[in-house]
Amino acid sequence: MPNPASLTSRDPVTALRAFFHPASIAVIGASRDPSHIGARLLDTIVSGRFQGALYPVNPHAAEIQGLQARPSVQDIAGPVDLAVVAVPRDAVLSVVQDCADKGVRAVIVITSDFAETGPEGRAAQNRLVAMVRKRGMRLVGPNCFGLLNTHPTARLNATFGAPMPPHGSIAISSQSGALGLALLTTARRQQIGISSFVSVGNKADVSTNDLLEYWEQDLETNVILLYLESFGNPRRFAHIAQRVSRRKPIVALKAGRSTAGRRAAGSHTAALAANEVAVEALFRQNGVIHARTLEELFAIGTALAWQPLPQGRRVAIITNAGGPGILCADACEEAGLLVSELSEALKATLKELFPSAASIRNPIDLIATATPDHYRRAVSTLMADESIDAVIACYVSVSSADSSEFARALSLGIHEISAGRRTGKPLLACWMAEHEPGGATTLRQARIPVSTLPEIPARVLGQMTTYAEWLQQPDGRLVEFPNMELAASRTLCREAVTRGGPGWLSADDTRKLLLSAGFSLPAGGVARTADQAGHIARTIGFPVAVKLASRWFIHKSDVDAVRLDIGSEAEVRAIFQEFRTRFASEHPDDMDGLIVQPMLKGGVEVMAGMTVDSQFGPLFVFGLGGIHVEILGDVQVRLGPLTDKEAAGMVRAIKGARLLEGYRGHPPADMAALVELLQRLSRLVEALPEISELDLNPIFAFPPGEGYCIADARIRVGPPAP
Ligand code: COA
């Protein structure tokens, strides 16, 4: 018998081809009862006009839906490329085993009651996966709705009842069968072209990551839509998505943002409760476009498939009524687009084209008497103008006129321009004419994305622009720093864990660890006695700042354990004694000593930190210190490891960045040093995975060229806090 591993490949592109382009399919569990799922599968494949050989398998029937049935897949004379399995759960393993013996390499298991239902189902799923892997097969599902490939040479609809959408360039992966069905139904109704669709179910073997790699190479696919409820391996997703996004846009909708949603997702597909902040960072860092709703997912996907990417953020809005134009303008600005005043030259050109009552500003209000020709001229003039990167056309049906005429006018307007040259400018439409769907249909036929609400094209355009900008940026680099003694940091950290067990490091160990990794800390140190405290203060010079060194009192200010501007040795000694009485009289361990450091003056207070997410790994945070982080939550979050690009992006993207750049007499901060600090932090955490939490707060950022100084720090080692 040949080695099964040699018959197939774990390379997703080769292995997954059999799912999308099978020459022959067996439907195992094709029921005699037409209402059963197995029968519906067979029926959908037949009505989809599948181009290859089709074999129903059922031990109790000789014929199903006019096709000869076989008792087992092994009784089929010819080869079988793909098996679709819809038998009760307890029969699945032996059926898939038969498939392996028959040489079938691709199996879709529709059957539910596997890992999504509890330990017993999980055990059954584990046995199934073990067998599939051992026999060199690939498995989609279990607990899935099937898959679909619209390519004319395949015409494969192996779902139980989804309508076949038109052939096109959008690929969809859905972790929910029902939502997959909803998306396909919308695609069919709106005539939006789909290349292929996969309901991944429990993702026991074929994962979203595998599909991304397949679609990356698939010539039929230009845009990838993902409906996700959980991440199997977020780090692999990051790696693959970053590469794929450079070639084809990925739009993802992640369900389970709310606690209740996560709970539901957990029971639905055994999803892990992914942290929303981590998901946001994961998508942003890897060029994945984050859709917030199902409608947005589809609208962004369609716009990317049909329209060019914008080259900039300047948008012109055309409307025939004030309200929609204003709402659209508001949504554009919220999405970071610029709805700027039109240039004088452009205004002059437009004034010539429209009646005097029209408002030639931005939004351009052509008023209720606008004609299709007005729309055509507006589109062609705006699209041709150098100062405009994209156009949104809003139309409200205010008369009994057929809105198709207006829709055709938009299409004509673009063609007047693109006949000469490719404009590279997207046109999106908001069509408020629901009683009369002809206009929307005409727009879709002309590949102009259309929605019924004015906010949607604005949000879609905002996302397209962000993606276009991401594409322009080069990949970030991971930087090594010569003055990091990571071996020493590691020894220090491990010794501390051996000594004190997991938990917060002492102030002394924290200081030593950060110094070994090359961070900038103030002079001074941790005193164990009043004498030592006095000595350190004398050495660094007055005034000094003193703080309780304790592994238990984390928020020192809350317990009045931070004293600033201390001017004499006597005062330092007195504070030492006071703290000892207050914090260590009952539990000597509560006070490790007294931190004595110089008073840091000037600069901007910022903070940096890291926590480890059990699924996503290290999450880095940067923000302005003090109330900005605690009350305003003005922080930027990224997943590690931090490249130079990500670190710089974090520093620049906080709302308070203007303060760092120097605002109204406030001196600017050494942003380059802060960017370096973040990268150094990332490198430290990567080298010392035992660090589970870390807070550098406050950090004093001095003027450019003068660096920073970490005034307070805490580091937790061992398992993350519950
Ligand atoms: N080989 C071939 N056919 C077999 C078989 C085997 N080893 N064992 C049973 N069958 C046949 C049965 O005889 C039956 O045909 P019949 O109706 O002509 O007798 C057919 O397979 C189906 O079996 P049945 O017992 O009728 O099951 P069912 O159709 O009620 O349910 C599933 C089967 C798979 C649909 C069901 O177990 C299930 O998992 N449903 C949920 C699916 C789902 O929701 N998936 C996720 C979507 S997002």
Short mmCIF file of C-alpha atoms and ligand atoms in Angstrom, two decimals, residues 27-39 41 56-61 64 70-73 85-92 94-95 98 109-114 116 142-146 160 175-179 199 201-202 268, ligand 1:
data_model
loop_
_atom_site.label_atom_id
_atom_site.label_comp_id
_atom_site.label_asym_id
_atom_site.label_seq_id
_atom_site.Cartn_x
_atom_site.Cartn_y
_atom_site.Cartn_z
CA VAL A 27 -22.66 12.25 -0.99
CA ILE A 28 -22.62 9.85 1.93
CA GLY A 29 -25.89 9.79 3.85
CA ALA A 30 -27.94 10.89 0.82
CA SER A 31 -31.29 10.18 2.40
CA ARG A 32 -34.37 8.77 0.69
CA ASP A 33 -36.35 11.42 2.55
CA PRO A 34 -36.04 14.62 0.49
CA SER A 35 -36.41 16.78 3.61
CA HIS A 36 -33.28 15.30 5.22
CA ILE A 37 -29.99 17.16 4.99
CA GLY A 38 -28.23 14.43 2.98
CA ALA A 39 -30.97 14.53 0.34
CA LEU A 41 -27.16 18.25 -0.33
CA PRO A 56 -25.15 9.08 -3.70
CA VAL A 57 -24.17 6.63 -0.96
CA ASN A 58 -26.86 4.97 1.16
CA PRO A 59 -26.91 1.31 2.27
CA HIS A 60 -30.71 1.24 2.24
CA ALA A 61 -31.47 2.44 -1.26
CA ILE A 64 -31.87 8.34 -4.97
CA ARG A 70 -24.10 2.63 -3.61
CA PRO A 71 -24.11 0.99 -0.21
CA SER A 72 -20.63 2.29 0.56
CA VAL A 73 -18.13 4.67 -1.00
CA VAL A 85 -20.70 13.27 4.74
CA ALA A 86 -24.14 13.69 6.33
CA VAL A 87 -24.62 10.51 8.34
CA PRO A 88 -25.44 10.47 12.07
CA ARG A 89 -22.44 11.25 14.25
CA ASP A 90 -21.71 7.72 15.42
CA ALA A 91 -21.36 6.55 11.81
CA VAL A 92 -19.02 9.35 10.72
CA SER A 94 -16.30 4.50 9.93
CA VAL A 95 -17.62 6.33 6.84
CA ASP A 98 -14.07 3.91 4.16
CA VAL A 109 -18.36 16.53 7.38
CA ILE A 110 -21.71 18.30 7.72
CA THR A 111 -22.72 16.28 10.80
CA SER A 112 -22.88 18.20 14.08
CA ASP A 113 -22.62 17.08 17.74
CA PHE A 114 -18.83 17.16 17.83
CA GLU A 116 -19.24 22.23 19.93
CA PRO A 142 -17.42 18.96 11.13
CA ASN A 143 -20.62 20.83 12.01
CA CYS A 144 -20.62 22.87 8.82
CA PHE A 145 -22.89 23.96 6.01
CA GLY A 146 -20.62 22.86 3.15
CA PHE A 160 -27.61 22.02 1.83
CA GLN A 175 -17.68 30.18 10.94
CA SER A 176 -21.47 30.20 11.10
CA GLY A 177 -23.43 28.18 8.59
CA ALA A 178 -26.54 30.31 8.98
CA LEU A 179 -24.71 33.58 8.42
CA SER A 199 -18.51 27.09 5.95
CA GLY A 201 -17.72 24.75 11.07
CA ASN A 202 -15.56 23.52 13.93
CA HIS A 268 -21.64 27.83 19.53
N1 COA B 1 -23.35 5.19 5.04
C1 COA B 1 -24.22 5.77 4.20
N2 COA B 1 -25.44 6.20 4.57
C2 COA B 1 -25.79 6.01 5.85
C3 COA B 1 -24.95 5.42 6.76
C4 COA B 1 -23.68 4.99 6.32
N3 COA B 1 -22.80 4.42 7.14
N4 COA B 1 -25.57 5.38 7.94
C5 COA B 1 -26.78 5.96 7.75
N5 COA B 1 -26.92 6.32 6.48
C6 COA B 1 -28.03 6.96 5.83
C7 COA B 1 -29.34 6.68 6.51
O1 COA B 1 -29.86 5.47 6.11
C8 COA B 1 -30.16 7.86 6.06
O2 COA B 1 -30.80 7.62 4.84
P1 COA B 1 -32.39 7.25 4.81
O3 COA B 1 -33.10 8.43 5.36
O4 COA B 1 -32.66 7.01 3.39
O5 COA B 1 -32.52 6.03 5.69
C9 COA B 1 -29.16 8.96 5.87
O6 COA B 1 -27.88 8.34 5.94
C10 COA B 1 -29.22 10.00 6.96
O7 COA B 1 -29.32 9.35 8.19
P2 COA B 1 -30.46 9.72 9.21
O8 COA B 1 -30.37 8.74 10.33
O9 COA B 1 -31.75 9.87 8.52
O10 COA B 1 -29.93 11.07 9.74
P3 COA B 1 -30.51 12.52 9.52
O11 COA B 1 -30.58 12.90 8.12
O12 COA B 1 -31.70 12.70 10.36
O13 COA B 1 -29.33 13.33 10.24
C11 COA B 1 -27.35 14.56 10.00
C12 COA B 1 -28.00 13.23 9.80
C13 COA B 1 -25.91 14.48 9.62
C14 COA B 1 -28.04 15.60 9.14
C15 COA B 1 -27.50 14.96 11.51
O14 COA B 1 -26.89 13.98 12.28
C16 COA B 1 -26.87 16.27 11.83
O15 COA B 1 -25.71 16.33 12.20
N6 COA B 1 -27.63 17.38 11.69
C17 COA B 1 -27.13 18.70 11.95
C18 COA B 1 -26.30 19.17 10.79
C19 COA B 1 -25.91 20.60 10.98
O16 COA B 1 -26.66 21.40 11.49
N7 COA B 1 -24.66 20.95 10.60
C20 COA B 1 -24.15 22.28 10.77
C21 COA B 1 -24.71 23.23 9.80
S1 COA B 1 -24.11 24.84 9.98
#
